[in-house]
Every structure is written in structure tokens, then in C-alpha cells.
């Protein structure tokens, strides 16, 4: 049984001139998965919704109309992070994600999104991965990933406490840990904890 979002996927796929195989390759799924989505037998998770946005090239406009009625309870709109918007002029002002992909205790009104830059967080985050940030979670919890500003530069790192200092770590082994005294790190602005991410399709 089809639904609004399944109908939108098929409509925009045909509008772009994509076969199911072509769209599957762009999103990184199988042709069968695309068929299941279009038939309404399954729905794409938030990560694949973001990849569909990139494949269709419209920043999620293709499904804005689906964020109403019975679908309103399943999807939410997340605005871009104002502190990073100038560094990412190509990003849309908002995106839509599936509520089921978010933590149960999250306050949806306190979520923002942006794009990661660089390769220090590979293989978890690629350059230009889309990240969703919870602004209420600014207190460092060891081992969690955070978005913060350091002298106006956007940074994404794993933060933890080490011998009374703050350690900023990367996932990539080619980057060394960075250590700050408490007074040094207080000069930075923690925007929030990263709670959802998806690699953007080039």
C-alpha cells in the first residue's frame, strides 16, 4: 500500500529521469529497496532520507508536503545551525528526519543540523557528512562526539576528560589527540552533542 512519501520518491525519481537502479546507486541501497519504498512496504530511515535529498538535489523539498497529516508524527524539521550557516552556504535552511532515528528523550525543538568538514573523523564521518546536534547537551560526557567553535573555526571531535584537562580526539589514526587545560577549553563554545549523522552523497 503506497503512502505520500512512497509516492513522492517515485514521482521525483521519474522527474529526474532516474531508473530504480540509478537511484539505488546514488543512495547506496539495492534496487529492491527502492522498489519497497515506492510500494510503501517500507520507509527510508533518516540517513537514507538525507541521501535521497542529495540525489534529488532539492534539500528535502520533495518531501516537505509529506510532513503533514499522518506523517507529521513520524518526521520533524530541523533547522540549520546558525553559527555554521555562513561556512555552508550550499546547505538548505532545514532538513526533515524520521523521529524513530532520534533518542527517545530528545527535545526536538533543541535540535540543529550542519555539515562536518575534513577527514579527521573518518571512517565514522566523511567530509561533508550531515550531522544533527542536540543543543541541550553541552556538558562533556566522556567519549561522546561534539560540535564546537574554536576561535571561530567549526570543529567536530570526541571529547573527554583526562587528568583534569580536556582531550579532543579524532577517529582517524592520522590525527593526534589535542589536550587543553580547563581554562583553555572554556574559551571554546560547545554547540552541542552529535546524536545523528549521515554521509552526504557527492
JSON list of C-alpha atoms in Angstrom, two decimals:
[
{"chain": "A", "resi": 1, "resn": "UNK", "atom": "CA", "xyz": [0.00, 0.00, 0.00]},
{"chain": "A", "resi": 2, "resn": "UNK", "atom": "CA", "xyz": [1.53, 3.29, -1.10]},
{"chain": "A", "resi": 3, "resn": "UNK", "atom": "CA", "xyz": [1.70, 6.41, 1.07]},
{"chain": "A", "resi": 4, "resn": "UNK", "atom": "CA", "xyz": [2.63, 10.01, 0.46]},
{"chain": "A", "resi": 5, "resn": "UNK", "atom": "CA", "xyz": [6.36, 9.58, 0.88]},
{"chain": "A", "resi": 6, "resn": "UNK", "atom": "CA", "xyz": [6.44, 6.46, -1.30]},
{"chain": "A", "resi": 7, "resn": "UNK", "atom": "CA", "xyz": [4.54, 8.32, -3.99]},
{"chain": "A", "resi": 8, "resn": "UNK", "atom": "CA", "xyz": [6.95, 11.26, -3.71]},
{"chain": "A", "resi": 9, "resn": "UNK", "atom": "CA", "xyz": [10.01, 9.03, -4.13]},
{"chain": "A", "resi": 10, "resn": "UNK", "atom": "CA", "xyz": [8.62, 7.55, -7.33]},
{"chain": "A", "resi": 11, "resn": "UNK", "atom": "CA", "xyz": [7.39, 10.90, -8.65]},
{"chain": "A", "resi": 12, "resn": "UNK", "atom": "CA", "xyz": [10.73, 12.66, -8.11]},
{"chain": "A", "resi": 13, "resn": "UNK", "atom": "CA", "xyz": [12.72, 9.69, -9.40]},
{"chain": "A", "resi": 14, "resn": "UNK", "atom": "CA", "xyz": [10.80, 9.84, -12.66]},
{"chain": "A", "resi": 15, "resn": "UNK", "atom": "CA", "xyz": [11.05, 13.64, -12.71]},
{"chain": "A", "resi": 16, "resn": "UNK", "atom": "CA", "xyz": [14.85, 13.37, -12.51]},
{"chain": "A", "resi": 17, "resn": "UNK", "atom": "CA", "xyz": [14.90, 10.67, -15.17]},
{"chain": "A", "resi": 18, "resn": "UNK", "atom": "CA", "xyz": [16.38, 8.07, -12.81]},
{"chain": "A", "resi": 19, "resn": "UNK", "atom": "CA", "xyz": [15.76, 4.35, -13.14]},
{"chain": "A", "resi": 20, "resn": "UNK", "atom": "CA", "xyz": [15.41, 2.43, -9.87]},
{"chain": "A", "resi": 21, "resn": "UNK", "atom": "CA", "xyz": [18.94, 1.11, -10.46]},
{"chain": "A", "resi": 22, "resn": "UNK", "atom": "CA", "xyz": [20.35, 4.63, -10.87]},
{"chain": "A", "resi": 23, "resn": "UNK", "atom": "CA", "xyz": [18.67, 5.94, -7.73]},
{"chain": "A", "resi": 24, "resn": "UNK", "atom": "CA", "xyz": [19.77, 2.86, -5.79]},
{"chain": "A", "resi": 25, "resn": "UNK", "atom": "CA", "xyz": [23.40, 3.51, -6.77]},
{"chain": "A", "resi": 26, "resn": "UNK", "atom": "CA", "xyz": [23.17, 7.17, -5.73]},
{"chain": "A", "resi": 27, "resn": "UNK", "atom": "CA", "xyz": [21.68, 6.34, -2.35]},
{"chain": "A", "resi": 28, "resn": "UNK", "atom": "CA", "xyz": [23.79, 3.25, -1.73]},
{"chain": "A", "resi": 29, "resn": "UNK", "atom": "CA", "xyz": [20.98, 0.70, -1.46]},
{"chain": "A", "resi": 30, "resn": "UNK", "atom": "CA", "xyz": [19.65, -2.08, -3.68]},
{"chain": "A", "resi": 31, "resn": "UNK", "atom": "CA", "xyz": [17.10, -1.73, -6.47]},
{"chain": "A", "resi": 32, "resn": "UNK", "atom": "CA", "xyz": [14.81, -3.93, -4.37]},
{"chain": "A", "resi": 33, "resn": "UNK", "atom": "CA", "xyz": [14.96, -1.39, -1.53]},
{"chain": "A", "resi": 34, "resn": "UNK", "atom": "CA", "xyz": [13.90, 1.43, -3.86]},
{"chain": "A", "resi": 35, "resn": "UNK", "atom": "CA", "xyz": [11.03, -0.75, -5.08]},
{"chain": "A", "resi": 36, "resn": "UNK", "atom": "CA", "xyz": [9.96, -1.48, -1.48]},
{"chain": "A", "resi": 37, "resn": "UNK", "atom": "CA", "xyz": [9.96, 2.25, -0.68]},
{"chain": "A", "resi": 38, "resn": "UNK", "atom": "CA", "xyz": [7.90, 3.11, -3.76]},
{"chain": "A", "resi": 39, "resn": "UNK", "atom": "CA", "xyz": [5.38, 0.37, -2.99]},
{"chain": "A", "resi": 40, "resn": "UNK", "atom": "CA", "xyz": [5.05, 1.62, 0.59]},
{"chain": "A", "resi": 41, "resn": "UNK", "atom": "CA", "xyz": [6.21, -1.72, 2.02]},
{"chain": "A", "resi": 42, "resn": "UNK", "atom": "CA", "xyz": [8.99, 0.02, 3.95]},
{"chain": "A", "resi": 43, "resn": "UNK", "atom": "CA", "xyz": [10.13, 3.59, 4.58]},
{"chain": "A", "resi": 44, "resn": "UNK", "atom": "CA", "xyz": [13.64, 5.07, 4.39]},
{"chain": "A", "resi": 45, "resn": "UNK", "atom": "CA", "xyz": [15.45, 5.83, 7.64]},
{"chain": "A", "resi": 46, "resn": "UNK", "atom": "CA", "xyz": [16.78, 9.34, 8.27]},
{"chain": "A", "resi": 47, "resn": "UNK", "atom": "CA", "xyz": [20.21, 8.52, 6.86]},
{"chain": "A", "resi": 48, "resn": "UNK", "atom": "CA", "xyz": [18.68, 7.41, 3.58]},
{"chain": "A", "resi": 49, "resn": "UNK", "atom": "CA", "xyz": [16.27, 10.35, 3.57]},
{"chain": "A", "resi": 50, "resn": "UNK", "atom": "CA", "xyz": [19.30, 12.66, 3.60]},
{"chain": "A", "resi": 51, "resn": "UNK", "atom": "CA", "xyz": [20.87, 10.67, 0.77]},
{"chain": "A", "resi": 52, "resn": "UNK", "atom": "CA", "xyz": [17.63, 10.94, -1.20]},
{"chain": "A", "resi": 53, "resn": "UNK", "atom": "CA", "xyz": [17.71, 14.71, -0.60]},
{"chain": "A", "resi": 54, "resn": "UNK", "atom": "CA", "xyz": [21.21, 14.80, -2.10]},
{"chain": "A", "resi": 55, "resn": "UNK", "atom": "CA", "xyz": [20.25, 12.55, -5.02]},
{"chain": "A", "resi": 56, "resn": "UNK", "atom": "CA", "xyz": [17.22, 14.68, -5.89]},
{"chain": "A", "resi": 57, "resn": "UNK", "atom": "CA", "xyz": [19.24, 17.85, -5.27]},
{"chain": "A", "resi": 58, "resn": "UNK", "atom": "CA", "xyz": [16.49, 19.88, -3.65]},
{"chain": "A", "resi": 59, "resn": "UNK", "atom": "CA", "xyz": [17.35, 19.90, 0.05]},
{"chain": "A", "resi": 60, "resn": "UNK", "atom": "CA", "xyz": [14.28, 17.87, 1.00]},
{"chain": "A", "resi": 61, "resn": "UNK", "atom": "CA", "xyz": [11.67, 19.92, -0.86]},
{"chain": "A", "resi": 62, "resn": "UNK", "atom": "CA", "xyz": [10.45, 16.69, -2.46]},
{"chain": "A", "resi": 63, "resn": "UNK", "atom": "CA", "xyz": [9.01, 15.56, 0.87]},
{"chain": "A", "resi": 64, "resn": "UNK", "atom": "CA", "xyz": [8.10, 18.82, 2.63]},
{"chain": "A", "resi": 65, "resn": "UNK", "atom": "CA", "xyz": [4.49, 18.17, 1.69]},
{"chain": "A", "resi": 66, "resn": "UNK", "atom": "CA", "xyz": [4.69, 14.84, 3.47]},
{"chain": "A", "resi": 67, "resn": "UNK", "atom": "CA", "xyz": [5.44, 16.48, 6.81]},
{"chain": "A", "resi": 68, "resn": "UNK", "atom": "CA", "xyz": [1.71, 16.82, 7.49]},
{"chain": "A", "resi": 69, "resn": "UNK", "atom": "CA", "xyz": [-1.29, 14.71, 8.45]},
{"chain": "A", "resi": 70, "resn": "UNK", "atom": "CA", "xyz": [-0.39, 11.17, 9.47]},
{"chain": "A", "resi": 71, "resn": "UNK", "atom": "CA", "xyz": [3.24, 11.78, 8.54]},
{"chain": "A", "resi": 72, "resn": "UNK", "atom": "CA", "xyz": [3.63, 14.74, 10.87]},
{"chain": "A", "resi": 73, "resn": "UNK", "atom": "CA", "xyz": [4.06, 12.42, 13.84]},
{"chain": "A", "resi": 74, "resn": "UNK", "atom": "CA", "xyz": [6.81, 10.49, 12.05]},
{"chain": "A", "resi": 75, "resn": "UNK", "atom": "CA", "xyz": [9.01, 13.27, 10.69]},
{"chain": "A", "resi": 76, "resn": "UNK", "atom": "CA", "xyz": [10.39, 16.51, 12.11]},
{"chain": "A", "resi": 77, "resn": "UNK", "atom": "CA", "xyz": [12.02, 19.56, 10.57]},
{"chain": "A", "resi": 78, "resn": "UNK", "atom": "CA", "xyz": [15.46, 20.52, 11.86]},
{"chain": "A", "resi": 79, "resn": "UNK", "atom": "CA", "xyz": [16.91, 23.97, 11.18]},
{"chain": "A", "resi": 80, "resn": "UNK", "atom": "CA", "xyz": [20.50, 24.65, 10.17]},
{"chain": "A", "resi": 81, "resn": "UNK", "atom": "CA", "xyz": [22.98, 25.69, 12.86]},
{"chain": "A", "resi": 82, "resn": "UNK", "atom": "CA", "xyz": [23.20, 29.50, 12.68]},
{"chain": "A", "resi": 83, "resn": "UNK", "atom": "CA", "xyz": [26.81, 29.54, 13.91]},
{"chain": "A", "resi": 84, "resn": "UNK", "atom": "CA", "xyz": [27.91, 27.44, 10.94]},
{"chain": "A", "resi": 85, "resn": "UNK", "atom": "CA", "xyz": [25.49, 28.55, 8.20]},
{"chain": "A", "resi": 86, "resn": "UNK", "atom": "CA", "xyz": [27.92, 31.05, 6.65]},
{"chain": "A", "resi": 87, "resn": "UNK", "atom": "CA", "xyz": [30.54, 28.32, 6.27]},
{"chain": "A", "resi": 88, "resn": "UNK", "atom": "CA", "xyz": [27.97, 26.15, 4.46]},
{"chain": "A", "resi": 89, "resn": "UNK", "atom": "CA", "xyz": [26.03, 28.46, 2.10]},
{"chain": "A", "resi": 90, "resn": "UNK", "atom": "CA", "xyz": [25.09, 25.46, -0.07]},
{"chain": "A", "resi": 91, "resn": "UNK", "atom": "CA", "xyz": [23.10, 23.75, 2.68]},
{"chain": "A", "resi": 92, "resn": "UNK", "atom": "CA", "xyz": [19.30, 24.16, 2.86]},
{"chain": "A", "resi": 93, "resn": "UNK", "atom": "CA", "xyz": [17.88, 26.10, 5.80]},
{"chain": "A", "resi": 94, "resn": "UNK", "atom": "CA", "xyz": [16.31, 22.93, 7.17]},
{"chain": "A", "resi": 95, "resn": "UNK", "atom": "CA", "xyz": [16.07, 19.18, 6.72]},
{"chain": "A", "resi": 96, "resn": "UNK", "atom": "CA", "xyz": [13.49, 16.57, 7.66]},
{"chain": "A", "resi": 97, "resn": "UNK", "atom": "CA", "xyz": [14.40, 13.44, 9.65]},
{"chain": "A", "resi": 98, "resn": "UNK", "atom": "CA", "xyz": [12.47, 10.47, 10.93]},
{"chain": "A", "resi": 99, "resn": "UNK", "atom": "CA", "xyz": [11.64, 10.65, 14.65]},
{"chain": "A", "resi": 100, "resn": "UNK", "atom": "CA", "xyz": [12.34, 6.96, 15.13]},
{"chain": "A", "resi": 101, "resn": "UNK", "atom": "CA", "xyz": [16.03, 7.59, 14.40]},
{"chain": "A", "resi": 102, "resn": "UNK", "atom": "CA", "xyz": [16.35, 10.02, 17.31]},
{"chain": "A", "resi": 103, "resn": "UNK", "atom": "CA", "xyz": [16.90, 9.23, 21.01]},
{"chain": "A", "resi": 104, "resn": "UNK", "atom": "CA", "xyz": [13.67, 8.81, 22.99]},
{"chain": "A", "resi": 105, "resn": "UNK", "atom": "CA", "xyz": [14.43, 11.65, 25.44]},
{"chain": "A", "resi": 106, "resn": "UNK", "atom": "CA", "xyz": [15.37, 14.27, 22.85]},
{"chain": "A", "resi": 107, "resn": "UNK", "atom": "CA", "xyz": [13.69, 17.69, 22.73]},
{"chain": "A", "resi": 108, "resn": "UNK", "atom": "CA", "xyz": [13.08, 18.12, 19.01]},
{"chain": "A", "resi": 109, "resn": "UNK", "atom": "CA", "xyz": [12.89, 21.91, 19.35]},
{"chain": "A", "resi": 110, "resn": "UNK", "atom": "CA", "xyz": [16.52, 21.96, 20.51]},
{"chain": "A", "resi": 111, "resn": "UNK", "atom": "CA", "xyz": [17.98, 20.15, 17.50]},
{"chain": "A", "resi": 112, "resn": "UNK", "atom": "CA", "xyz": [20.02, 21.77, 14.74]},
{"chain": "A", "resi": 113, "resn": "UNK", "atom": "CA", "xyz": [22.00, 20.38, 11.84]},
{"chain": "A", "resi": 114, "resn": "UNK", "atom": "CA", "xyz": [25.12, 21.21, 9.84]},
{"chain": "A", "resi": 115, "resn": "UNK", "atom": "CA", "xyz": [27.83, 19.56, 7.78]},
{"chain": "A", "resi": 116, "resn": "UNK", "atom": "CA", "xyz": [31.16, 18.19, 9.02]},
{"chain": "A", "resi": 117, "resn": "UNK", "atom": "CA", "xyz": [34.32, 19.32, 7.21]},
{"chain": "A", "resi": 118, "resn": "UNK", "atom": "CA", "xyz": [37.52, 17.33, 6.75]},
{"chain": "A", "resi": 119, "resn": "UNK", "atom": "CA", "xyz": [38.61, 13.73, 7.20]},
{"chain": "A", "resi": 120, "resn": "UNK", "atom": "CA", "xyz": [39.69, 13.62, 10.84]},
{"chain": "A", "resi": 121, "resn": "UNK", "atom": "CA", "xyz": [36.56, 11.73, 11.87]},
{"chain": "A", "resi": 122, "resn": "UNK", "atom": "CA", "xyz": [36.78, 9.00, 9.24]},
{"chain": "A", "resi": 123, "resn": "UNK", "atom": "CA", "xyz": [35.51, 6.32, 8.96]},
{"chain": "A", "resi": 124, "resn": "UNK", "atom": "CA", "xyz": [32.53, 7.44, 11.07]},
{"chain": "A", "resi": 125, "resn": "UNK", "atom": "CA", "xyz": [32.14, 10.83, 9.39]},
{"chain": "A", "resi": 126, "resn": "UNK", "atom": "CA", "xyz": [33.18, 11.61, 5.84]},
{"chain": "A", "resi": 127, "resn": "UNK", "atom": "CA", "xyz": [33.91, 15.11, 4.56]},
{"chain": "A", "resi": 128, "resn": "UNK", "atom": "CA", "xyz": [30.51, 16.85, 4.23]},
{"chain": "A", "resi": 129, "resn": "UNK", "atom": "CA", "xyz": [28.63, 14.31, 6.34]},
{"chain": "A", "resi": 130, "resn": "UNK", "atom": "CA", "xyz": [25.36, 15.72, 7.66]},
{"chain": "A", "resi": 131, "resn": "UNK", "atom": "CA", "xyz": [25.25, 15.86, 11.46]},
{"chain": "A", "resi": 132, "resn": "UNK", "atom": "CA", "xyz": [22.33, 16.51, 13.82]},
{"chain": "A", "resi": 133, "resn": "UNK", "atom": "CA", "xyz": [23.23, 18.25, 17.08]},
{"chain": "A", "resi": 134, "resn": "UNK", "atom": "CA", "xyz": [21.38, 18.41, 20.41]},
{"chain": "A", "resi": 135, "resn": "UNK", "atom": "CA", "xyz": [21.94, 21.91, 21.82]},
{"chain": "A", "resi": 136, "resn": "UNK", "atom": "CA", "xyz": [20.85, 20.88, 25.31]},
{"chain": "A", "resi": 137, "resn": "UNK", "atom": "CA", "xyz": [23.81, 18.51, 25.67]},
{"chain": "A", "resi": 138, "resn": "UNK", "atom": "CA", "xyz": [26.75, 20.88, 26.14]},
{"chain": "A", "resi": 139, "resn": "UNK", "atom": "CA", "xyz": [28.22, 19.18, 29.20]},
{"chain": "A", "resi": 140, "resn": "UNK", "atom": "CA", "xyz": [31.08, 16.87, 28.24]},
{"chain": "A", "resi": 141, "resn": "UNK", "atom": "CA", "xyz": [30.35, 13.17, 28.60]},
{"chain": "A", "resi": 142, "resn": "UNK", "atom": "CA", "xyz": [33.49, 11.11, 28.04]},
{"chain": "A", "resi": 143, "resn": "UNK", "atom": "CA", "xyz": [33.62, 9.54, 24.60]},
{"chain": "A", "resi": 144, "resn": "UNK", "atom": "CA", "xyz": [30.75, 11.46, 23.04]},
{"chain": "A", "resi": 145, "resn": "UNK", "atom": "CA", "xyz": [31.10, 13.45, 19.82]},
{"chain": "A", "resi": 146, "resn": "UNK", "atom": "CA", "xyz": [30.56, 17.22, 19.94]},
{"chain": "A", "resi": 147, "resn": "UNK", "atom": "CA", "xyz": [30.31, 20.21, 17.64]},
{"chain": "A", "resi": 148, "resn": "UNK", "atom": "CA", "xyz": [32.18, 23.23, 18.96]},
{"chain": "A", "resi": 149, "resn": "UNK", "atom": "CA", "xyz": [33.70, 26.51, 17.83]},
{"chain": "A", "resi": 150, "resn": "UNK", "atom": "CA", "xyz": [37.36, 27.27, 18.46]},
{"chain": "A", "resi": 151, "resn": "UNK", "atom": "CA", "xyz": [38.32, 30.84, 17.57]},
{"chain": "A", "resi": 152, "resn": "UNK", "atom": "CA", "xyz": [35.51, 30.87, 15.03]},
{"chain": "A", "resi": 153, "resn": "UNK", "atom": "CA", "xyz": [36.53, 27.56, 13.44]},
{"chain": "A", "resi": 154, "resn": "UNK", "atom": "CA", "xyz": [33.92, 24.76, 13.30]},
{"chain": "A", "resi": 155, "resn": "UNK", "atom": "CA", "xyz": [35.22, 21.55, 14.85]},
{"chain": "A", "resi": 156, "resn": "UNK", "atom": "CA", "xyz": [33.87, 18.05, 15.42]},
{"chain": "A", "resi": 157, "resn": "UNK", "atom": "CA", "xyz": [35.72, 15.91, 17.96]},
{"chain": "A", "resi": 158, "resn": "UNK", "atom": "CA", "xyz": [35.28, 13.22, 20.59]},
{"chain": "A", "resi": 159, "resn": "UNK", "atom": "CA", "xyz": [35.65, 15.00, 23.93]},
{"chain": "A", "resi": 160, "resn": "UNK", "atom": "CA", "xyz": [36.71, 13.50, 27.25]},
{"chain": "A", "resi": 161, "resn": "UNK", "atom": "CA", "xyz": [38.38, 14.47, 30.50]},
{"chain": "A", "resi": 162, "resn": "UNK", "atom": "CA", "xyz": [41.98, 13.39, 31.07]},
{"chain": "A", "resi": 163, "resn": "UNK", "atom": "CA", "xyz": [43.93, 14.21, 34.24]},
{"chain": "A", "resi": 164, "resn": "UNK", "atom": "CA", "xyz": [41.90, 17.34, 34.86]},
{"chain": "A", "resi": 165, "resn": "UNK", "atom": "CA", "xyz": [42.25, 18.50, 31.27]},
{"chain": "A", "resi": 166, "resn": "UNK", "atom": "CA", "xyz": [40.00, 18.20, 28.22]},
{"chain": "A", "resi": 167, "resn": "UNK", "atom": "CA", "xyz": [41.08, 15.85, 25.44]},
{"chain": "A", "resi": 168, "resn": "UNK", "atom": "CA", "xyz": [39.79, 16.27, 21.88]},
{"chain": "A", "resi": 169, "resn": "UNK", "atom": "CA", "xyz": [40.20, 13.11, 19.81]},
{"chain": "A", "resi": 170, "resn": "UNK", "atom": "CA", "xyz": [39.64, 12.11, 16.19]},
{"chain": "A", "resi": 171, "resn": "UNK", "atom": "CA", "xyz": [38.54, 8.75, 14.85]},
{"chain": "A", "resi": 172, "resn": "UNK", "atom": "CA", "xyz": [41.30, 8.77, 12.23]},
{"chain": "A", "resi": 173, "resn": "UNK", "atom": "CA", "xyz": [44.66, 7.43, 13.45]},
{"chain": "A", "resi": 174, "resn": "UNK", "atom": "CA", "xyz": [46.47, 10.06, 11.38]},
{"chain": "A", "resi": 175, "resn": "UNK", "atom": "CA", "xyz": [45.37, 12.80, 13.79]},
{"chain": "A", "resi": 176, "resn": "UNK", "atom": "CA", "xyz": [46.86, 13.15, 17.26]},
{"chain": "A", "resi": 177, "resn": "UNK", "atom": "CA", "xyz": [44.85, 13.87, 20.40]},
{"chain": "A", "resi": 178, "resn": "UNK", "atom": "CA", "xyz": [44.67, 17.53, 21.39]},
{"chain": "A", "resi": 179, "resn": "UNK", "atom": "CA", "xyz": [44.87, 18.43, 25.07]},
{"chain": "A", "resi": 180, "resn": "UNK", "atom": "CA", "xyz": [43.51, 21.61, 26.65]},
{"chain": "A", "resi": 181, "resn": "UNK", "atom": "CA", "xyz": [43.65, 22.90, 30.18]},
{"chain": "A", "resi": 182, "resn": "UNK", "atom": "CA", "xyz": [40.19, 23.63, 31.58]},
{"chain": "A", "resi": 183, "resn": "UNK", "atom": "CA", "xyz": [40.77, 27.38, 31.22]},
{"chain": "A", "resi": 184, "resn": "UNK", "atom": "CA", "xyz": [41.91, 26.95, 27.62]},
{"chain": "A", "resi": 185, "resn": "UNK", "atom": "CA", "xyz": [38.91, 24.89, 26.62]},
{"chain": "A", "resi": 186, "resn": "UNK", "atom": "CA", "xyz": [36.44, 27.27, 28.27]},
{"chain": "A", "resi": 187, "resn": "UNK", "atom": "CA", "xyz": [37.37, 29.77, 25.55]},
{"chain": "A", "resi": 188, "resn": "UNK", "atom": "CA", "xyz": [35.68, 27.44, 23.05]},
{"chain": "A", "resi": 189, "resn": "UNK", "atom": "CA", "xyz": [31.93, 27.27, 22.53]},
{"chain": "A", "resi": 190, "resn": "UNK", "atom": "CA", "xyz": [30.34, 23.82, 22.69]},
{"chain": "A", "resi": 191, "resn": "UNK", "atom": "CA", "xyz": [27.30, 23.98, 20.43]},
{"chain": "A", "resi": 192, "resn": "UNK", "atom": "CA", "xyz": [26.06, 20.53, 21.36]},
{"chain": "A", "resi": 193, "resn": "UNK", "atom": "CA", "xyz": [26.41, 16.77, 21.17]},
{"chain": "A", "resi": 194, "resn": "UNK", "atom": "CA", "xyz": [26.09, 14.97, 17.84]},
{"chain": "A", "resi": 195, "resn": "UNK", "atom": "CA", "xyz": [23.22, 12.48, 18.06]},
{"chain": "A", "resi": 196, "resn": "UNK", "atom": "CA", "xyz": [22.69, 11.54, 14.39]},
{"chain": "A", "resi": 197, "resn": "UNK", "atom": "CA", "xyz": [24.82, 11.62, 11.28]},
{"chain": "A", "resi": 198, "resn": "UNK", "atom": "CA", "xyz": [24.72, 10.55, 7.65]},
{"chain": "A", "resi": 199, "resn": "UNK", "atom": "CA", "xyz": [27.32, 10.68, 4.91]},
{"chain": "A", "resi": 200, "resn": "UNK", "atom": "CA", "xyz": [26.28, 13.08, 2.17]},
{"chain": "A", "resi": 201, "resn": "UNK", "atom": "CA", "xyz": [26.20, 11.77, -1.39]},
{"chain": "A", "resi": 202, "resn": "UNK", "atom": "CA", "xyz": [28.60, 13.69, -3.67]}
]
